[in-house]
Amino acid sequence: MRRPFARSWTGALATAAVAAALPLASPASAVADSVVIGGSPVRIAESPWVVALASRDRFGGTRSGQFCGAVVVGPTTVLTAAHCVSEGVLGVPLSRVSDLKVIVGRGDLGTAEGKEIPVREARVNPEYDAETNSGDFAALTLAEPLPQSYVIGMAGSGDTAYTAGTEATVYGWGDTTGSGSYARTLHAAPVRVLPDTVCERAYPGSADGTYSATTMLCAGELDGRRDACQGDSGGPLVAEGRLIGLVSWGSGCGRPGRPGVYTRISDVVRVLGDSA
Ligand code: ARG
């Protein structure tokens, strides 16, 4: 039985944040060899739906407080990874983070360009399983609407963009080396949608997670090199102009035989549809 998504929101964000800058926390540790891994800088104006999830209280101000990626899917709706708003990442329960913001139109986190919009509400997928990483998404509601031109469409089930071999692009401000060099500017890397069997074999079940083709999407390159990494979580994977995934997990970054695992957007559409 599916639980109604609308009823399980974690509640309006509460007061009193405890100030302490944490290192960018994430479940998987990074070991990698190259640069997002294997990517290059891109202009935010060309991908306005890519936004940063930030809290200066929790992560310090040098990179505008960025700690995860996110993506605009409606004028007031932004998707990110469920694990991004977990206590494990934030260091405190989400209800204790009073300055959670989405940063729009700021490619360079060292600047004040674009706009910071407070998050009014965060709803974690009720089907999220932190053990397997299945259903790793949360829907955030913005305190004020964005123009429709910022919105990217979500690929529903059966969309051709999910076909193995499709060229896709992953975006983020995450680690570009696998050893903790967080990007100041937005990067993007070209990757391919990989057959589910590749991730089923790579991730049959371990501390990192368990691959499930119904809720996850496998992408990268068979020989590694290009991948998302820590700090990219919650950010978009785009193919054929549509959103197909959110950066979720992997084993290290850019390793051969260890592709990136993404939250499958068609499953997000299914869960969100339940609340309509
Ligand atoms: N869990 C990471 C984060 O919180 C994302 C890891 C993605 N890893 C990968 N190899 N694709 O930022």
Coordinates of N, CA, C and O in Angstrom, one line a residue, residues 4-119:
P4 N 0.1 8.1 1.4 CA -0.1 9.4 0.7 C 1.1 10.3 1.0 O 1.4 10.5 2.1
F5 N 1.7 10.8 -0.1 CA 2.9 11.6 0.1 C 2.6 12.9 0.8 O 3.3 13.3 1.7
A6 N 1.4 13.5 0.5 CA 1.1 14.8 1.1 C 1.0 14.8 2.6 O 1.3 15.8 3.2
R7 N 0.7 13.7 3.2 CA 0.5 13.7 4.6 C 1.9 13.5 5.4 O 1.9 13.6 6.6
S8 N 2.9 13.2 4.7 CA 4.1 12.8 5.4 C 5.2 13.9 5.4 O 6.3 13.6 5.7
W9 N 4.9 15.1 5.0 CA 5.9 16.1 5.0 C 6.4 16.3 6.4 O 5.8 16.1 7.4
T10 N 7.7 16.6 6.5 CA 8.3 16.7 7.8 C 8.0 18.0 8.5 O 8.4 18.2 9.7
G11 N 7.2 18.8 7.9 CA 6.7 20.0 8.7 C 7.5 21.2 8.3 O 8.5 21.2 7.7
A12 N 6.9 22.3 8.6 CA 7.5 23.6 8.3 C 8.9 23.7 9.1 O 9.0 23.1 10.1
L13 N 9.8 24.3 8.5 CA 11.1 24.3 9.0 C 11.1 25.2 10.3 O 10.5 26.3 10.3
A14 N 11.7 24.7 11.3 CA 11.6 25.4 12.6 C 12.8 26.3 12.9 O 13.6 26.6 12.0
T15 N 12.8 26.7 14.0 CA 13.6 27.8 14.5 C 15.0 27.3 14.9 O 15.4 26.2 14.7
A16 N 15.8 28.2 15.5 CA 17.0 27.9 16.3 C 18.0 26.9 15.6 O 18.0 25.8 15.9
A17 N 18.7 27.5 14.7 CA 19.8 26.6 14.2 C 21.0 26.7 15.0 O 21.3 27.8 15.6
V18 N 21.7 25.6 15.2 CA 23.0 25.7 15.9 C 24.1 25.9 14.9 O 24.3 25.2 14.0
A19 N 24.8 27.0 15.2 CA 25.9 27.3 14.2 C 27.1 26.4 14.4 O 27.5 26.3 15.5
A20 N 27.6 25.9 13.4 CA 28.8 25.1 13.4 C 29.0 24.6 12.0 O 28.1 23.9 11.4
A21 N 30.0 25.0 11.4 CA 30.3 24.6 10.0 C 30.7 23.1 10.0 O 31.7 22.7 10.6
L22 N 30.0 22.3 9.2 CA 30.4 20.9 9.1 C 31.1 20.8 7.7 O 30.8 21.5 6.8
P23 N 31.9 19.8 7.6 CA 32.4 19.4 6.3 C 31.2 18.9 5.5 O 30.2 18.5 6.1
L24 N 31.3 18.9 4.2 CA 30.2 18.4 3.4 C 30.0 17.0 3.7 O 30.9 16.2 3.4
A25 N 28.9 16.6 4.3 CA 28.7 15.3 4.8 C 28.0 14.5 3.7 O 27.1 15.0 3.1
S26 N 28.3 13.2 3.6 CA 27.6 12.4 2.7 C 27.9 10.9 3.0 O 29.0 10.6 3.5
P27 N 27.0 10.0 2.7 CA 27.2 8.6 3.1 C 28.4 7.9 2.5 O 29.2 7.3 3.2
A28 N 28.7 8.2 1.2 CA 29.8 7.4 0.6 C 31.1 8.2 0.6 O 31.1 9.4 0.4
S29 N 32.1 7.5 0.8 CA 33.4 8.2 0.8 C 34.0 8.3 -0.6 O 33.7 7.4 -1.4
A30 N 34.7 9.3 -0.9 CA 35.1 9.4 -2.3 C 36.5 9.0 -2.5 O 37.5 9.3 -1.8
V31 N 36.7 8.2 -3.5 CA 38.1 7.8 -4.0 C 38.0 7.9 -5.5 O 37.3 7.2 -6.1
A32 N 38.7 8.8 -6.1 CA 38.6 8.9 -7.5 C 39.9 9.5 -8.1 O 40.8 9.9 -7.4
D33 N 40.0 9.4 -9.4 CA 41.2 9.8 -10.0 C 41.1 11.1 -10.9 O 42.1 11.6 -11.3
S34 N 40.0 11.5 -11.3 CA 39.9 12.6 -12.2 C 38.9 13.7 -11.8 O 38.2 13.5 -10.9
V35 N 38.3 14.8 -12.7 CA 37.3 15.8 -12.4 C 36.0 15.3 -13.0 O 35.9 14.9 -14.0
V36 N 31.5 17.6 -9.7 CA 31.4 16.7 -10.8 C 32.8 16.4 -11.3 O 33.5 17.3 -11.4
I37 N 33.2 14.9 -11.5 CA 34.4 14.2 -11.9 C 34.3 14.1 -13.5 O 33.4 13.6 -14.0
G38 N 35.4 14.5 -14.2 CA 35.4 14.4 -15.6 C 34.5 15.4 -16.3 O 34.2 15.3 -17.5
G39 N 34.2 16.5 -15.6 CA 33.3 17.5 -16.2 C 34.1 18.8 -16.5 O 35.3 18.9 -16.4
S40 N 33.3 19.8 -16.8 CA 33.8 21.2 -17.1 C 32.8 22.2 -16.6 O 31.6 21.9 -16.5
P41 N 33.3 23.4 -16.4 CA 32.4 24.5 -15.9 C 31.3 24.8 -17.0 O 31.6 24.8 -18.2
V42 N 30.2 25.1 -16.5 CA 29.1 25.6 -17.4 C 28.4 26.8 -16.8 O 28.6 27.2 -15.7
R43 N 27.7 27.5 -17.7 CA 27.1 28.8 -17.3 C 25.7 28.5 -16.8 O 24.9 27.8 -17.4
I44 N 25.4 29.0 -15.6 CA 24.1 28.7 -15.0 C 22.9 29.2 -15.8 O 21.9 28.6 -15.8
A45 N 23.2 30.3 -16.6 CA 22.1 30.9 -17.4 C 21.6 29.8 -18.4 O 20.4 29.9 -18.9
E46 N 22.4 28.9 -18.8 CA 22.0 27.9 -19.8 C 21.3 26.7 -19.2 O 20.7 25.9 -19.9
S47 N 21.3 26.6 -17.8 CA 20.6 25.5 -17.1 C 20.1 26.1 -15.8 O 20.5 25.8 -14.7
P48 N 19.1 27.1 -16.0 CA 18.6 27.8 -14.8 C 17.9 26.9 -13.8 O 17.7 27.3 -12.6
W49 N 17.5 25.7 -14.1 CA 16.8 24.8 -13.2 C 17.8 24.1 -12.2 O 17.4 23.5 -11.3
V50 N 19.1 24.3 -12.5 CA 20.1 23.7 -11.5 C 20.2 24.7 -10.4 O 20.5 25.9 -10.6
V51 N 19.9 24.3 -9.1 CA 20.0 25.2 -8.0 C 20.8 24.6 -6.9 O 21.0 23.3 -6.9
A52 N 21.3 25.4 -6.0 CA 22.1 24.9 -4.9 C 21.2 24.8 -3.6 O 20.4 25.7 -3.4
L53 N 21.4 23.8 -2.8 CA 20.8 23.7 -1.5 C 21.8 24.2 -0.5 O 22.9 23.7 -0.5
A54 N 21.4 25.1 0.3 CA 22.4 25.8 1.2 C 21.9 26.1 2.6 O 20.7 26.3 2.8
S55 N 22.9 26.0 3.5 CA 22.6 26.5 4.9 C 24.0 27.1 5.4 O 24.9 26.3 5.6
R56 N 24.1 28.4 5.5 CA 25.3 28.9 6.1 C 25.5 28.5 7.5 O 26.6 28.3 8.0
D57 N 24.4 28.4 8.3 CA 24.5 28.0 9.7 C 25.2 26.7 9.8 O 26.0 26.4 10.7
R58 N 24.8 25.7 8.9 CA 25.4 24.4 9.0 C 26.7 24.2 8.3 O 27.5 23.4 8.7
F59 N 26.9 24.9 7.2 CA 28.0 24.6 6.3 C 29.0 25.7 6.1 O 30.0 25.6 5.4
G60 N 28.7 26.9 6.8 CA 29.6 28.0 6.6 C 29.4 28.8 5.3 O 28.7 28.3 4.4
G61 N 29.9 30.0 5.3 CA 29.6 30.9 4.2 C 30.5 30.9 3.0 O 30.1 31.6 2.0
T62 N 31.6 30.3 3.0 CA 32.5 30.5 1.9 C 32.0 30.1 0.6 O 32.3 30.8 -0.4
R63 N 31.2 29.1 0.5 CA 30.6 28.7 -0.8 C 29.1 28.9 -0.7 O 28.4 28.0 -1.2
S64 N 28.7 30.0 -0.1 CA 27.3 30.4 0.0 C 26.5 29.3 0.9 O 25.3 29.3 0.8
G65 N 27.2 28.5 1.6 CA 26.6 27.5 2.4 C 26.1 26.2 1.6 O 25.4 25.4 2.2
Q66 N 26.5 26.1 0.4 CA 26.1 25.0 -0.5 C 26.5 23.7 0.1 O 27.6 23.5 0.5
F67 N 25.6 22.7 0.1 CA 26.0 21.3 0.6 C 25.3 20.2 -0.3 O 25.8 19.1 -0.2
C68 N 24.4 20.6 -1.2 CA 23.8 19.6 -2.1 C 23.3 20.4 -3.3 O 23.2 21.6 -3.3
G69 N 22.9 19.6 -4.3 CA 22.3 20.2 -5.5 C 20.8 20.0 -5.4 O 20.3 19.3 -4.5
A70 N 20.1 20.6 -6.3 CA 18.6 20.5 -6.3 C 18.2 20.9 -7.7 O 19.0 21.5 -8.5
V71 N 16.9 20.7 -8.0 CA 16.4 21.1 -9.4 C 15.0 21.6 -9.3 O 14.2 21.0 -8.6
V72 N 14.7 22.6 -10.1 CA 13.4 23.2 -10.1 C 12.5 22.5 -11.0 O 12.7 22.4 -12.3
V73 N 11.4 21.9 -10.5 CA 10.4 21.1 -11.3 C 9.1 21.8 -11.3 O 8.2 21.3 -12.0
G74 N 8.9 22.9 -10.6 CA 7.7 23.7 -10.7 C 8.0 25.0 -10.1 O 9.1 25.2 -9.5
P75 N 7.2 26.1 -10.3 CA 7.5 27.4 -9.9 C 7.8 27.5 -8.4 O 8.7 28.3 -8.0
T76 N 7.2 26.7 -7.6 CA 7.5 26.7 -6.1 C 8.0 25.3 -5.7 O 8.2 25.0 -4.5
T77 N 8.3 24.4 -6.6 CA 8.7 23.0 -6.2 C 10.1 22.7 -6.7 O 10.5 22.8 -7.9
V78 N 11.0 22.3 -5.8 CA 12.4 21.9 -6.0 C 12.6 20.5 -5.5 O 12.1 20.2 -4.4
L79 N 13.2 19.7 -6.3 CA 13.6 18.3 -5.8 C 15.0 18.3 -5.4 O 15.9 18.9 -6.0
T80 N 15.3 17.5 -4.4 CA 16.6 17.2 -4.0 C 16.7 15.7 -3.5 O 15.6 15.1 -3.5
A81 N 17.8 15.3 -3.0 CA 17.9 13.9 -2.5 C 17.3 13.9 -1.0 O 17.6 14.8 -0.3
A82 N 16.7 12.8 -0.7 CA 16.2 12.7 0.7 C 17.3 12.7 1.7 O 17.3 13.3 2.8
H83 N 18.4 12.1 1.3 CA 19.6 12.0 2.3 C 20.2 13.4 2.5 O 20.8 13.6 3.5
C84 N 20.0 14.3 1.6 CA 20.5 15.7 1.8 C 19.8 16.4 3.0 O 20.4 17.3 3.5
V85 N 18.6 16.1 3.3 CA 17.9 16.7 4.4 C 17.8 15.8 5.6 O 17.0 16.0 6.5
S86 N 18.7 14.8 5.6 CA 18.8 13.9 6.8 C 19.6 14.4 7.9 O 20.5 15.3 7.6
E87 N 19.4 13.9 9.1 CA 20.2 14.4 10.2 C 21.7 14.0 10.0 O 22.6 14.7 10.4
G88 N 21.9 12.9 9.3 CA 23.3 12.4 9.0 C 24.1 13.5 8.3 O 25.3 13.7 8.5
V89 N 23.4 14.1 7.3 CA 24.1 15.2 6.5 C 24.1 16.5 7.2 O 25.1 17.2 7.3
L90 N 22.9 16.9 7.8 CA 22.8 18.2 8.4 C 23.5 18.3 9.8 O 23.8 19.4 10.2
G91 N 23.7 17.2 10.4 CA 24.2 17.2 11.8 C 23.2 17.4 12.9 O 23.5 17.2 14.0
V92 N 22.1 17.9 12.5 CA 20.9 18.2 13.4 C 19.7 17.8 12.6 O 19.7 17.7 11.4
P93 N 18.6 17.6 13.3 CA 17.3 17.3 12.6 C 17.0 18.5 11.7 O 17.3 19.7 12.0
L94 N 16.4 18.3 10.6 CA 16.0 19.3 9.6 C 15.2 20.4 10.3 O 15.3 21.6 10.0
S95 N 14.4 20.1 11.3 CA 13.6 21.1 12.0 C 14.4 22.1 12.8 O 13.9 23.1 13.1
R96 N 15.7 21.8 12.9 CA 16.6 22.7 13.6 C 17.4 23.6 12.7 O 18.2 24.4 13.1
V97 N 17.2 23.4 11.4 CA 17.9 24.2 10.4 C 16.9 25.3 10.0 O 16.0 25.1 9.3
S98 N 17.2 26.6 10.5 CA 16.3 27.7 10.2 C 16.6 28.5 9.0 O 15.9 29.3 8.5
D99 N 17.8 28.2 8.4 CA 18.2 29.0 7.2 C 18.4 28.1 5.9 O 19.2 28.4 5.1
L100 N 17.6 27.1 5.8 CA 17.7 26.3 4.6 C 17.2 27.1 3.4 O 16.1 27.6 3.4
K101 N 18.0 27.2 2.4 CA 17.7 28.0 1.2 C 18.0 27.3 -0.1 O 18.9 26.4 -0.1
V102 N 17.4 27.7 -1.1 CA 17.7 27.3 -2.5 C 18.3 28.5 -3.1 O 17.8 29.6 -3.1
I103 N 19.5 28.3 -3.8 CA 20.1 29.4 -4.4 C 20.0 29.3 -5.9 O 20.4 28.3 -6.5
V104 N 19.4 30.3 -6.5 CA 19.0 30.2 -7.9 C 19.9 31.2 -8.7 O 20.1 32.3 -8.2
G105 N 20.3 30.8 -9.9 CA 21.0 31.8 -10.7 C 22.4 32.2 -10.2 O 22.9 33.2 -10.6
R106 N 23.0 31.4 -9.4 CA 24.4 31.7 -8.9 C 25.3 30.6 -9.3 O 25.5 29.6 -8.6
G107 N 26.0 30.7 -10.4 CA 26.9 29.7 -10.9 C 28.2 29.6 -10.1 O 28.7 28.6 -9.7
D108 N 28.6 30.8 -9.7 CA 29.8 30.9 -8.8 C 29.4 31.2 -7.4 O 28.9 32.3 -7.1
L109 N 29.6 30.2 -6.5 CA 29.2 30.3 -5.2 C 29.9 31.3 -4.3 O 29.5 31.7 -3.2
G110 N 31.0 31.9 -4.9 CA 31.8 32.9 -4.2 C 31.2 34.3 -4.5 O 31.8 35.3 -4.0
T111 N 30.1 34.4 -5.2 CA 29.5 35.7 -5.6 C 28.1 35.8 -4.9 O 27.7 34.9 -4.2
A112 N 27.5 37.0 -5.1 CA 26.2 37.2 -4.6 C 25.1 37.2 -5.7 O 24.0 37.6 -5.5
E113 N 25.5 36.7 -6.9 CA 24.6 36.8 -8.0 C 23.4 35.9 -7.8 O 23.4 35.0 -7.0
G114 N 22.4 36.1 -8.6 CA 21.1 35.3 -8.5 C 20.4 35.7 -7.2 O 20.5 36.8 -6.7
K115 N 19.7 34.6 -6.7 CA 18.8 34.9 -5.6 C 18.8 33.7 -4.6 O 18.9 32.6 -5.0
E116 N 18.6 34.1 -3.3 CA 18.4 33.0 -2.3 C 17.0 33.0 -1.9 O 16.5 34.0 -1.5
I117 N 16.4 31.8 -2.0 CA 15.0 31.7 -1.7 C 14.8 30.7 -0.5 O 15.2 29.6 -0.6
P118 N 14.2 31.2 0.6 CA 14.0 30.3 1.7 C 13.1 29.1 1.3 O 12.2 29.2 0.5
V119 N 13.4 27.9 2.0 CA 12.6 26.7 1.8 C 11.5 26.8 2.8 O 11.8 26.9 4.0

